[in-house]
PDB file of C-alpha atoms in Angstrom:
ATOM      1  CA  MET A   1       0.839 -35.466 -23.901  1.00 35.00           C
ATOM      2  CA  ALA A   2       0.186 -35.751 -20.224  1.00 36.00           C
ATOM      3  CA  PHE A   3       3.964 -35.941 -19.473  1.00 34.00           C
ATOM      4  CA  VAL A   4       4.621 -32.626 -21.512  1.00 37.00           C
ATOM      5  CA  GLU A   5       1.942 -30.672 -19.641  1.00 37.00           C
ATOM      6  CA  THR A   6       3.267 -31.990 -16.329  1.00 34.00           C
ATOM      7  CA  GLU A   7       6.887 -30.733 -17.195  1.00 39.00           C
ATOM      8  CA  LYS A   8       5.483 -27.477 -18.236  1.00 43.00           C
ATOM      9  CA  MET A   9       3.575 -27.108 -14.844  1.00 38.00           C
ATOM     10  CA  ILE A  10       6.822 -28.043 -12.911  1.00 40.00           C
ATOM     11  CA  SER A  11       8.894 -25.648 -14.764  1.00 44.00           C
ATOM     12  CA  GLY A  12       6.489 -22.785 -14.848  1.00 44.00           C
ATOM     13  CA  GLU A  13       7.168 -21.919 -18.525  1.00 46.00           C
ATOM     14  CA  GLY A  14       3.960 -22.907 -19.793  1.00 44.00           C
ATOM     15  CA  ASP A  15       1.753 -19.784 -19.384  1.00 45.00           C
ATOM     16  CA  GLY A  16       4.470 -17.267 -18.374  1.00 45.00           C
ATOM     17  CA  GLU A  17       3.260 -17.232 -14.722  1.00 54.00           C
ATOM     18  CA  ALA A  18       4.785 -18.856 -11.579  1.00 64.00           C
ATOM     19  CA  THR A  19       3.017 -22.207 -10.361  1.00 74.00           C
ATOM     20  CA  ASP A  20       2.211 -23.453  -7.030  1.00 85.00           C
ATOM     21  CA  VAL A  21       5.073 -26.115  -7.197  1.00 92.00           C
ATOM     22  CA  CYS A  22       8.514 -26.114  -7.061  1.00 94.00           C
ATOM     23  CA  ALA A  23      10.034 -25.870 -10.399  1.00 93.00           C
ATOM     24  CA  SER A  24      12.649 -28.457  -9.642  1.00 93.00           C
ATOM     25  CA  CYS A  25      11.479 -31.156  -7.369  1.00 92.00           C
ATOM     26  CA  GLY A  26       7.786 -30.445  -8.169  1.00 92.00           C
ATOM     27  CA  ILE A  27       6.681 -30.376  -4.371  1.00 92.00           C
ATOM     28  CA  ALA A  28       3.596 -28.329  -3.741  1.00 92.00           C
ATOM     29  CA  GLU A  29       3.090 -25.345  -1.430  1.00 89.00           C
ATOM     30  CA  ILE A  30       1.500 -26.373   1.660  1.00 86.00           C
ATOM     31  CA  ASP A  31       1.484 -25.110   5.247  1.00 79.00           C
ATOM     32  CA  GLU A  32       5.183 -25.823   6.234  1.00 86.00           C
ATOM     33  CA  ILE A  33       6.520 -25.349   2.685  1.00 89.00           C
ATOM     34  CA  LYS A  34       6.722 -21.850   1.283  1.00 90.00           C
ATOM     35  CA  LEU A  35       7.749 -21.331  -2.354  1.00 93.00           C
ATOM     36  CA  LYS A  36       9.678 -18.232  -3.371  1.00 94.00           C
ATOM     37  CA  THR A  37       9.453 -16.786  -6.790  1.00 94.00           C
ATOM     38  CA  CYS A  38      12.376 -16.329  -9.165  1.00 94.00           C
ATOM     39  CA  THR A  39      13.210 -12.639  -8.600  1.00 92.00           C
ATOM     40  CA  ALA A  40      14.711 -12.250 -12.297  1.00 92.00           C
ATOM     41  CA  CYS A  41      11.775 -13.603 -14.528  1.00 93.00           C
ATOM     42  CA  LYS A  42       8.974 -14.210 -12.225  1.00 91.00           C
ATOM     43  CA  LEU A  43       8.077 -17.313 -13.971  1.00 92.00           C
ATOM     44  CA  VAL A  44       8.971 -20.112 -11.716  1.00 94.00           C
ATOM     45  CA  ARG A  45       8.923 -20.723  -7.915  1.00 94.00           C
ATOM     46  CA  TYR A  46      11.311 -22.886  -5.731  1.00 95.00           C
ATOM     47  CA  CYS A  47      11.100 -24.599  -2.304  1.00 93.00           C
ATOM     48  CA  SER A  48      14.804 -23.993  -1.515  1.00 93.00           C
ATOM     49  CA  VAL A  49      18.050 -22.342  -2.628  1.00 94.00           C
ATOM     50  CA  GLU A  50      19.343 -25.984  -3.521  1.00 95.00           C
ATOM     51  CA  CYS A  51      16.460 -26.568  -5.791  1.00 95.00           C
ATOM     52  CA  GLN A  52      16.959 -23.316  -7.527  1.00 95.00           C
ATOM     53  CA  LYS A  53      20.637 -23.903  -8.126  1.00 94.00           C
ATOM     54  CA  LYS A  54      19.922 -27.394  -9.362  1.00 95.00           C
ATOM     55  CA  HIS A  55      17.173 -26.100 -11.806  1.00 95.00           C
ATOM     56  CA  ARG A  56      19.194 -23.234 -13.055  1.00 95.00           C
ATOM     57  CA  PRO A  57      20.981 -25.063 -16.058  1.00 95.00           C
ATOM     58  CA  GLN A  58      17.332 -25.952 -17.190  1.00 94.00           C
ATOM     59  CA  HIS A  59      15.749 -22.537 -16.526  1.00 95.00           C
ATOM     60  CA  LYS A  60      18.575 -20.188 -17.515  1.00 95.00           C
ATOM     61  CA  ARG A  61      17.617 -19.805 -21.282  1.00 95.00           C
ATOM     62  CA  ALA A  62      13.892 -19.184 -20.567  1.00 95.00           C
ATOM     63  CA  CYS A  63      14.764 -16.783 -17.460  1.00 96.00           C
ATOM     64  CA  ASN A  64      16.955 -14.829 -19.649  1.00 95.00           C
ATOM     65  CA  LYS A  65      14.500 -14.680 -22.474  1.00 95.00           C
ATOM     66  CA  ARG A  66      11.707 -13.376 -20.105  1.00 94.00           C
ATOM     67  CA  MET A  67      14.042 -10.833 -18.431  1.00 95.00           C
ATOM     68  CA  ALA A  68      14.640  -9.329 -21.827  1.00 94.00           C
ATOM     69  CA  GLU A  69      10.935  -9.269 -22.740  1.00 95.00           C
ATOM     70  CA  MET A  70      10.259  -7.677 -19.416  1.00 95.00           C
ATOM     71  CA  ARG A  71      12.910  -5.068 -19.962  1.00 94.00           C
ATOM     72  CA  ASP A  72      11.715  -4.277 -23.348  1.00 95.00           C
ATOM     73  CA  GLU A  73       8.063  -3.818 -21.973  1.00 95.00           C
ATOM     74  CA  LEU A  74       9.529  -1.261 -19.566  1.00 95.00           C
ATOM     75  CA  LEU A  75      11.776   0.424 -22.194  1.00 96.00           C
ATOM     76  CA  PHE A  76       9.172   0.827 -25.087  1.00 96.00           C
ATOM     77  CA  LYS A  77       6.386   1.894 -22.685  1.00 96.00           C
ATOM     78  CA  GLN A  78       5.267   5.570 -23.504  1.00 95.00           C
ATOM     79  CA  PRO A  79       6.233   7.720 -20.484  1.00 93.00           C
ATOM     80  CA  GLU A  80       3.544   9.923 -18.955  1.00 91.00           C
ATOM     81  CA  SER A  81       5.775  13.018 -19.091  1.00 92.00           C
ATOM     82  CA  SER A  82       9.246  13.891 -19.948  1.00 95.00           C
ATOM     83  CA  SER A  83      12.093  13.745 -17.248  1.00 95.00           C
ATOM     84  CA  TRP A  84      11.632  17.542 -16.695  1.00 94.00           C
ATOM     85  CA  GLY A  85       8.122  17.289 -15.392  1.00 95.00           C
ATOM     86  CA  ASP A  86       5.897  20.386 -14.959  1.00 96.00           C
ATOM     87  CA  CYS A  87       6.818  23.672 -13.853  1.00 96.00           C
ATOM     88  CA  PRO A  88       5.687  23.927 -10.300  1.00 96.00           C
ATOM     89  CA  ILE A  89       4.307  27.586 -10.588  1.00 96.00           C
ATOM     90  CA  CYS A  90       2.397  27.576 -13.954  1.00 95.00           C
ATOM     91  CA  CYS A  91       1.830  23.586 -14.027  1.00 96.00           C
ATOM     92  CA  LEU A  92       2.598  23.506 -17.844  1.00 97.00           C
ATOM     93  CA  PRO A  93       5.039  20.760 -19.100  1.00 96.00           C
ATOM     94  CA  LEU A  94       8.572  22.292 -18.592  1.00 96.00           C
ATOM     95  CA  PRO A  95      10.343  22.582 -22.227  1.00 95.00           C
ATOM     96  CA  LEU A  96      12.445  19.799 -23.487  1.00 94.00           C
ATOM     97  CA  ASP A  97      15.227  22.345 -24.054  1.00 92.00           C
ATOM     98  CA  PRO A  98      16.868  22.771 -20.326  1.00 89.00           C
ATOM     99  CA  GLN A  99      17.993  26.066 -21.642  1.00 89.00           C
ATOM    100  CA  LYS A 100      14.533  27.316 -21.217  1.00 91.00           C
ATOM    101  CA  SER A 101      14.092  26.646 -17.670  1.00 93.00           C
ATOM    102  CA  THR A 102      16.096  27.437 -14.728  1.00 91.00           C
ATOM    103  CA  LEU A 103      16.899  25.548 -11.358  1.00 90.00           C
ATOM    104  CA  MET A 104      16.303  27.452  -8.064  1.00 90.00           C
ATOM    105  CA  ALA A 105      19.125  26.358  -5.916  1.00 88.00           C
ATOM    106  CA  CYS A 106      17.446  27.573  -2.722  1.00 90.00           C
ATOM    107  CA  CYS A 107      14.416  24.877  -3.278  1.00 91.00           C
ATOM    108  CA  SER A 108      15.849  22.800  -6.060  1.00 90.00           C
ATOM    109  CA  LYS A 109      12.831  23.549  -8.091  1.00 93.00           C
ATOM    110  CA  THR A 110      13.111  23.942 -11.925  1.00 95.00           C
ATOM    111  CA  ILE A 111      10.893  26.537 -13.129  1.00 95.00           C
ATOM    112  CA  CYS A 112      10.182  27.735 -16.799  1.00 95.00           C
ATOM    113  CA  LYS A 113      11.687  30.965 -17.829  1.00 94.00           C
ATOM    114  CA  GLY A 114       8.202  32.284 -18.306  1.00 94.00           C
ATOM    115  CA  CYS A 115       7.507  32.156 -14.537  1.00 94.00           C
ATOM    116  CA  ASP A 116      10.915  33.536 -14.072  1.00 92.00           C
ATOM    117  CA  TYR A 117      10.404  36.368 -16.114  1.00 91.00           C
ATOM    118  CA  ALA A 118       7.037  36.948 -14.718  1.00 91.00           C
ATOM    119  CA  ASN A 119       8.615  36.995 -11.268  1.00 90.00           C
ATOM    120  CA  ILE A 120      11.182  39.553 -12.449  1.00 87.00           C
ATOM    121  CA  ILE A 121       8.559  42.003 -13.868  1.00 87.00           C
ATOM    122  CA  ARG A 122       6.416  41.632 -10.603  1.00 84.00           C
ATOM    123  CA  GLN A 123       9.390  42.576  -8.621  1.00 81.00           C
ATOM    124  CA  LEU A 124      10.264  45.601 -10.881  1.00 80.00           C
ATOM    125  CA  GLY A 125       6.705  46.728 -10.665  1.00 74.00           C
ATOM    126  CA  LEU A 126       6.626  46.884  -6.820  1.00 66.00           C
ATOM    127  CA  LEU A 127       6.270  50.394  -5.352  1.00 60.00           C
ATOM    128  CA  ILE A 128       9.133  49.513  -2.856  1.00 65.00           C
ATOM    129  CA  PRO A 129      11.999  47.845  -4.628  1.00 64.00           C
ATOM    130  CA  GLN A 130      13.068  44.510  -3.418  1.00 70.00           C
ATOM    131  CA  GLU A 131      16.063  42.269  -3.775  1.00 76.00           C
ATOM    132  CA  PRO A 132      15.651  39.517  -6.375  1.00 81.00           C
ATOM    133  CA  SER A 133      14.156  36.495  -4.933  1.00 88.00           C
ATOM    134  CA  CYS A 134      13.018  32.862  -5.889  1.00 90.00           C
ATOM    135  CA  ALA A 135       9.900  32.672  -7.837  1.00 90.00           C
ATOM    136  CA  PHE A 136       8.853  29.736  -6.125  1.00 93.00           C
ATOM    137  CA  CYS A 137       9.906  29.830  -2.450  1.00 90.00           C
ATOM    138  CA  ARG A 138      10.522  33.586  -2.278  1.00 89.00           C
ATOM    139  CA  GLU A 139      14.041  33.192  -0.689  1.00 88.00           C
ATOM    140  CA  PRO A 140      16.622  35.822  -1.560  1.00 87.00           C
ATOM    141  CA  GLY A 141      18.543  35.121  -4.599  1.00 82.00           C
ATOM    142  CA  PHE A 142      22.303  34.468  -4.379  1.00 83.00           C
ATOM    143  CA  LYS A 143      24.923  37.070  -5.475  1.00 79.00           C
ATOM    144  CA  THR A 144      27.821  34.710  -5.897  1.00 87.00           C
ATOM    145  CA  ASP A 145      28.654  31.259  -7.266  1.00 86.00           C
ATOM    146  CA  GLU A 146      29.988  30.191  -3.871  1.00 90.00           C
ATOM    147  CA  GLU A 147      26.622  31.018  -2.203  1.00 90.00           C
ATOM    148  CA  VAL A 148      25.004  28.888  -4.959  1.00 90.00           C
ATOM    149  CA  ASP A 149      27.288  25.996  -4.369  1.00 90.00           C
ATOM    150  CA  ALA A 150      26.900  26.281  -0.408  1.00 92.00           C
ATOM    151  CA  MET A 151      23.065  26.125  -0.882  1.00 92.00           C
ATOM    152  CA  LEU A 152      23.578  22.956  -3.419  1.00 92.00           C
ATOM    153  CA  MET A 153      25.729  21.255  -0.700  1.00 94.00           C
ATOM    154  CA  LYS A 154      22.950  21.684   1.817  1.00 93.00           C
ATOM    155  CA  ARG A 155      20.252  20.267  -0.380  1.00 94.00           C
ATOM    156  CA  ILE A 156      22.728  17.348  -1.339  1.00 95.00           C
ATOM    157  CA  GLU A 157      23.249  16.688   2.562  1.00 94.00           C
ATOM    158  CA  LYS A 158      19.270  16.122   2.327  1.00 94.00           C
ATOM    159  CA  ASN A 159      19.702  13.557  -0.437  1.00 95.00           C
ATOM    160  CA  ASP A 160      18.166  15.875  -3.085  1.00 95.00           C
ATOM    161  CA  PRO A 161      18.774  14.135  -6.470  1.00 96.00           C
ATOM    162  CA  GLU A 162      18.355  17.419  -8.400  1.00 94.00           C
ATOM    163  CA  ALA A 163      20.945  19.147  -6.457  1.00 95.00           C
ATOM    164  CA  MET A 164      23.252  16.154  -6.925  1.00 96.00           C
ATOM    165  CA  GLN A 165      22.746  16.240 -10.461  1.00 96.00           C
ATOM    166  CA  GLN A 166      23.286  20.107 -10.722  1.00 94.00           C
ATOM    167  CA  MET A 167      26.586  19.931  -8.750  1.00 95.00           C
ATOM    168  CA  GLY A 168      27.577  17.039 -11.022  1.00 96.00           C
ATOM    169  CA  GLY A 169      27.093  19.171 -13.982  1.00 95.00           C
ATOM    170  CA  LYS A 170      29.124  21.955 -12.444  1.00 94.00           C
ATOM    171  CA  ARG A 171      32.078  19.698 -11.865  1.00 96.00           C
ATOM    172  CA  HIS A 172      31.524  17.955 -15.207  1.00 96.00           C
ATOM    173  CA  GLY A 173      31.926  21.412 -16.886  1.00 95.00           C
ATOM    174  CA  GLN A 174      35.080  22.157 -14.840  1.00 95.00           C
ATOM    175  CA  GLY A 175      36.574  18.680 -15.805  1.00 96.00           C
ATOM    176  CA  ASP A 176      36.422  17.236 -12.448  1.00 97.00           C
ATOM    177  CA  TYR A 177      35.192  13.864 -13.799  1.00 97.00           C
ATOM    178  CA  SER A 178      35.815  11.965 -10.520  1.00 96.00           C
ATOM    179  CA  SER A 179      33.398  14.227  -8.597  1.00 96.00           C
ATOM    180  CA  ALA A 180      30.978  14.523 -11.228  1.00 97.00           C
ATOM    181  CA  PHE A 181      30.852  10.717 -11.699  1.00 98.00           C
ATOM    182  CA  GLU A 182      30.169  10.519  -8.026  1.00 97.00           C
ATOM    183  CA  TYR A 183      27.392  13.020  -7.853  1.00 97.00           C
ATOM    184  CA  TYR A 184      25.699  11.582 -11.190  1.00 98.00           C
ATOM    185  CA  THR A 185      25.982   8.100  -9.563  1.00 98.00           C
ATOM    186  CA  LYS A 186      24.206   9.159  -6.386  1.00 97.00           C
ATOM    187  CA  ALA A 187      21.498  11.071  -8.310  1.00 97.00           C
ATOM    188  CA  ALA A 188      20.945   8.157 -10.801  1.00 98.00           C
ATOM    189  CA  GLU A 189      20.496   5.762  -7.758  1.00 97.00           C
ATOM    190  CA  LEU A 190      17.721   8.058  -6.680  1.00 97.00           C
ATOM    191  CA  GLY A 191      16.098   7.841 -10.055  1.00 95.00           C
ATOM    192  CA  ASP A 192      17.217  11.056 -11.682  1.00 97.00           C
ATOM    193  CA  ALA A 193      16.912  10.493 -15.418  1.00 97.00           C
ATOM    194  CA  THR A 194      19.243  13.384 -16.323  1.00 97.00           C
ATOM    195  CA  ALA A 195      21.953  11.846 -14.314  1.00 98.00           C
ATOM    196  CA  HIS A 196      21.560   8.631 -16.038  1.00 98.00           C
ATOM    197  CA  TYR A 197      21.923  10.441 -19.284  1.00 98.00           C
ATOM    198  CA  ASN A 198      25.143  12.182 -18.051  1.00 98.00           C
ATOM    199  CA  LEU A 199      26.597   8.952 -16.830  1.00 98.00           C
ATOM    200  CA  SER A 200      25.958   7.518 -20.353  1.00 98.00           C
ATOM    201  CA  ILE A 201      28.046  10.559 -21.914  1.00 98.00           C
ATOM    202  CA  MET A 202      30.942   9.779 -19.442  1.00 98.00           C
ATOM    203  CA  TYR A 203      30.843   6.060 -20.232  1.00 98.00           C
ATOM    204  CA  ARG A 204      30.775   6.664 -23.933  1.00 97.00           C
ATOM    205  CA  LEU A 205      33.538   9.220 -23.829  1.00 97.00           C
ATOM    206  CA  GLY A 206      35.688   7.569 -21.090  1.00 97.00           C
ATOM    207  CA  GLN A 207      35.527  10.814 -18.889  1.00 97.00           C
ATOM    208  CA  GLY A 208      36.925   9.637 -15.512  1.00 93.00           C
ATOM    209  CA  VAL A 209      36.033   6.113 -16.250  1.00 96.00           C
ATOM    210  CA  GLU A 210      36.873   3.280 -18.854  1.00 96.00           C
ATOM    211  CA  LYS A 211      34.917   3.333 -22.044  1.00 97.00           C
ATOM    212  CA  ASP A 212      32.038   0.839 -21.688  1.00 97.00           C
ATOM    213  CA  GLU A 213      29.534   0.501 -24.453  1.00 97.00           C
ATOM    214  CA  LYS A 214      27.175  -1.781 -22.282  1.00 97.00           C
ATOM    215  CA  LYS A 215      27.104   0.667 -19.486  1.00 98.00           C
ATOM    216  CA  HIS A 216      26.735   3.538 -21.929  1.00 98.00           C
ATOM    217  CA  VAL A 217      23.668   1.852 -23.253  1.00 98.00           C
ATOM    218  CA  TYR A 218      22.264   0.853 -20.107  1.00 98.00           C
ATOM    219  CA  HIS A 219      22.261   4.356 -18.693  1.00 98.00           C
ATOM    220  CA  LEU A 220      20.747   5.638 -21.963  1.00 98.00           C
ATOM    221  CA  GLU A 221      17.823   3.115 -21.423  1.00 98.00           C
ATOM    222  CA  GLU A 222      17.404   4.101 -17.590  1.00 98.00           C
ATOM    223  CA  ALA A 223      17.450   7.522 -18.908  1.00 98.00           C
ATOM    224  CA  ALA A 224      14.915   7.085 -21.719  1.00 98.00           C
ATOM    225  CA  ILE A 225      12.581   4.971 -19.339  1.00 97.00           C
ATOM    226  CA  GLY A 226      12.595   8.004 -17.027  1.00 97.00           C
ATOM    227  CA  GLY A 227      11.421  10.186 -19.883  1.00 97.00           C
ATOM    228  CA  ASN A 228      14.474  11.746 -21.204  1.00 97.00           C
ATOM    229  CA  VAL A 229      14.198  12.403 -24.986  1.00 97.00           C
ATOM    230  CA  ASP A 230      17.760  12.865 -25.803  1.00 96.00           C
ATOM    231  CA  ALA A 231      18.543   9.362 -24.462  1.00 97.00           C
ATOM    232  CA  ARG A 232      15.633   8.120 -26.318  1.00 97.00           C
ATOM    233  CA  HIS A 233      16.880   9.603 -29.575  1.00 97.00           C
ATOM    234  CA  ASN A 234      20.309   8.420 -29.072  1.00 97.00           C
ATOM    235  CA  LEU A 235      19.034   4.727 -28.562  1.00 98.00           C
ATOM    236  CA  ALA A 236      17.252   4.997 -31.826  1.00 98.00           C
ATOM    237  CA  VAL A 237      20.541   6.033 -33.484  1.00 97.00           C
ATOM    238  CA  ILE A 238      22.345   3.091 -31.937  1.00 97.00           C
ATOM    239  CA  GLU A 239      19.595   0.588 -33.083  1.00 98.00           C
ATOM    240  CA  GLU A 240      19.786   2.121 -36.575  1.00 97.00           C
ATOM    241  CA  ARG A 241      23.348   1.684 -36.548  1.00 96.00           C
ATOM    242  CA  TYR A 242      23.125  -1.975 -35.978  1.00 96.00           C
ATOM    243  CA  GLY A 243      20.153  -2.475 -38.407  1.00 96.00           C
ATOM    244  CA  ARG A 244      17.504  -2.835 -35.886  1.00 97.00           C
ATOM    245  CA  MET A 245      15.178  -0.399 -37.513  1.00 97.00           C
ATOM    246  CA  GLU A 246      11.892  -1.618 -35.999  1.00 96.00           C
ATOM    247  CA  ARG A 247      13.202  -0.818 -32.568  1.00 97.00           C
ATOM    248  CA  ALA A 248      14.843   2.359 -33.792  1.00 98.00           C
ATOM    249  CA  VAL A 249      11.452   3.537 -34.951  1.00 98.00           C
ATOM    250  CA  LYS A 250       9.795   2.664 -31.683  1.00 97.00           C
ATOM    251  CA  HIS A 251      12.220   4.933 -30.007  1.00 98.00           C
ATOM    252  CA  TRP A 252      11.821   7.675 -32.476  1.00 98.00           C
ATOM    253  CA  ILE A 253       7.816   7.577 -32.248  1.00 98.00           C
ATOM    254  CA  ILE A 254       7.881   7.751 -28.303  1.00 98.00           C
ATOM    255  CA  ALA A 255      10.482  10.714 -28.436  1.00 97.00           C
ATOM    256  CA  ALA A 256       8.390  12.477 -31.105  1.00 98.00           C
ATOM    257  CA  SER A 257       5.216  11.953 -29.310  1.00 97.00           C
ATOM    258  CA  MET A 258       6.976  13.972 -26.429  1.00 97.00           C
ATOM    259  CA  GLY A 259       7.726  16.841 -28.434  1.00 97.00           C
ATOM    260  CA  ASP A 260      11.045  16.135 -29.795  1.00 97.00           C
ATOM    261  CA  LYS A 261      11.642  17.755 -33.051  1.00 97.00           C
ATOM    262  CA  GLU A 262      14.706  15.878 -34.046  1.00 97.00           C
ATOM    263  CA  SER A 263      12.788  12.566 -33.760  1.00 97.00           C
ATOM    264  CA  MET A 264       9.813  14.043 -35.748  1.00 98.00           C
ATOM    265  CA  LYS A 265      12.082  14.907 -38.642  1.00 97.00           C
ATOM    266  CA  VAL A 266      13.730  11.425 -38.808  1.00 98.00           C
ATOM    267  CA  LEU A 267      10.217  10.039 -38.908  1.00 98.00           C
ATOM    268  CA  TRP A 268       9.214  12.340 -41.674  1.00 97.00           C
ATOM    269  CA  LYS A 269      12.318  10.995 -43.780  1.00 97.00           C
ATOM    270  CA  LEU A 270      11.600   7.519 -42.897  1.00 97.00           C
ATOM    271  CA  HIS A 271       8.126   7.917 -44.077  1.00 97.00           C
ATOM    272  CA  ALA A 272       9.344   9.160 -47.337  1.00 96.00           C
ATOM    273  CA  LYS A 273      11.493   6.082 -47.794  1.00 95.00           C
ATOM    274  CA  GLY A 274       8.413   4.079 -47.014  1.00 95.00           C
ATOM    275  CA  MET A 275       9.853   2.729 -43.909  1.00 96.00           C
ATOM    276  CA  VAL A 276       7.212   4.282 -41.504  1.00 96.00           C
ATOM    277  CA  LYS A 277       3.475   3.749 -42.069  1.00 96.00           C
ATOM    278  CA  LYS A 278       1.321   6.800 -42.915  1.00 96.00           C
ATOM    279  CA  GLU A 279      -1.056   6.099 -40.062  1.00 96.00           C
ATOM    280  CA  ASN A 280       1.752   5.740 -37.510  1.00 96.00           C
ATOM    281  CA  LEU A 281       3.263   8.998 -38.814  1.00 97.00           C
ATOM    282  CA  THR A 282      -0.183  10.702 -38.646  1.00 97.00           C
ATOM    283  CA  ALA A 283      -0.757   9.540 -35.140  1.00 97.00           C
ATOM    284  CA  THR A 284       2.682  10.560 -34.036  1.00 97.00           C
ATOM    285  CA  PHE A 285       2.465  13.940 -35.558  1.00 98.00           C
ATOM    286  CA  ARG A 286      -0.765  14.551 -33.782  1.00 98.00           C
ATOM    287  CA  ALA A 287       0.782  13.523 -30.292  1.00 97.00           C
ATOM    288  CA  HIS A 288       3.959  15.427 -31.037  1.00 97.00           C
ATOM    289  CA  GLN A 289       2.004  18.700 -31.821  1.00 97.00           C
ATOM    290  CA  ALA A 290      -0.225  18.376 -28.612  1.00 97.00           C
ATOM    291  CA  ALA A 291       3.088  17.901 -26.625  1.00 97.00           C
ATOM    292  CA  VAL A 292       4.608  21.103 -28.254  1.00 96.00           C
ATOM    293  CA  ASP A 293       1.410  23.080 -27.724  1.00 97.00           C
ATOM    294  CA  ALA A 294       1.048  22.072 -24.265  1.00 96.00           C
ATOM    295  CA  ALA A 295       4.437  23.567 -23.412  1.00 95.00           C
ATOM    296  CA  LYS A 296       3.567  26.965 -24.861  1.00 94.00           C
ATOM    297  CA  SER A 297       2.390  30.106 -22.748  1.00 93.00           C
ATOM    298  CA  PRO A 298       2.147  33.808 -23.243  1.00 93.00           C
ATOM    299  CA  GLN A 299       4.686  34.351 -20.444  1.00 92.00           C
ATOM    300  CA  ARG A 300       7.262  31.972 -22.100  1.00 93.00           C
ATOM    301  CA  GLU A 301       6.662  33.841 -25.387  1.00 91.00           C
ATOM    302  CA  GLU A 302       7.403  37.147 -23.562  1.00 90.00           C
ATOM    303  CA  ALA A 303      10.470  35.626 -21.936  1.00 88.00           C
ATOM    304  CA  LYS A 304      11.824  34.609 -25.239  1.00 86.00           C
ATOM    305  CA  LYS A 305      11.408  37.902 -26.858  1.00 84.00           C
ATOM    306  CA  PHE A 306      12.922  39.563 -23.659  1.00 77.00           C
ATOM    307  CA  ARG A 307      15.890  37.292 -23.628  1.00 70.00           C
ATOM    308  CA  SER A 308      16.673  37.673 -27.392  1.00 65.00           C
ATOM    309  CA  GLN A 309      17.131  41.411 -27.151  1.00 61.00           C
ATOM    310  CA  PRO A 310      20.802  42.376 -27.969  1.00 54.00           C
ATOM    311  CA  GLU A 311      21.741  43.397 -24.479  1.00 47.00           C
ATOM    312  CA  PHE A 312      20.890  39.937 -23.098  1.00 44.00           C
TER     313      PHE A 312
END
């Protein structure tokens, strides 16, 4: 029994936390000996690179298992908000539908159409007519696509991930997949969830890159972790396809709780089939409705009516 406990202490795999002895040789950390933790799993520590390499065959399985557990802990954590965040003007959550918001190229701020509409009405109501201006920074509006592109490039030079993602979208739509991939990659490296989602699409379809299912899923996961509900919903579909329903339901619950209507519909159907418990469905629906209500405002409703008119 004592031998087993000693082995666990040395390997660091007993309680899931790194110990104060080298997992390979068992030497303790003292003044002149400093131990470094395994950066992958955080389970064990080593006195040298040589000891780490020597212990790798014994530790590999536990390391990979813990890495997978850590990845799942991060992946299935409910994000505090969607990747779109809040409107910087009204401070309400931005709609999940990107068509209901607009990016201001001058300052790279994404504002809701409600605040954009309110700004237009304000300008029209002034006694002295003014040129259209940004609702956030008040910079004059742009008259041509060339002016917009020039401003985006200025923002890109300042390492603005939103501008990079936006420019990537423009190039993607034009079929310039090489440039789109470059902009998306830079934005993703800076943590932009939408860029990760768009990269997942490129890897799934093979647009400018070789089709790669692993990279497709990886970027979906990164986007989902960042709060992208479309990526979260797509991950659920993939898990369902492979028969991993427990994981699929977890994804749908997270997406629905953030206000995603399609995920909520799927959960209702699964509940009817007895695959989702009533208490889980009820709790998710409450969170879903709260998220939907939080994104509503009189200004956004007015903007919706205004833009639904035939001339628009």
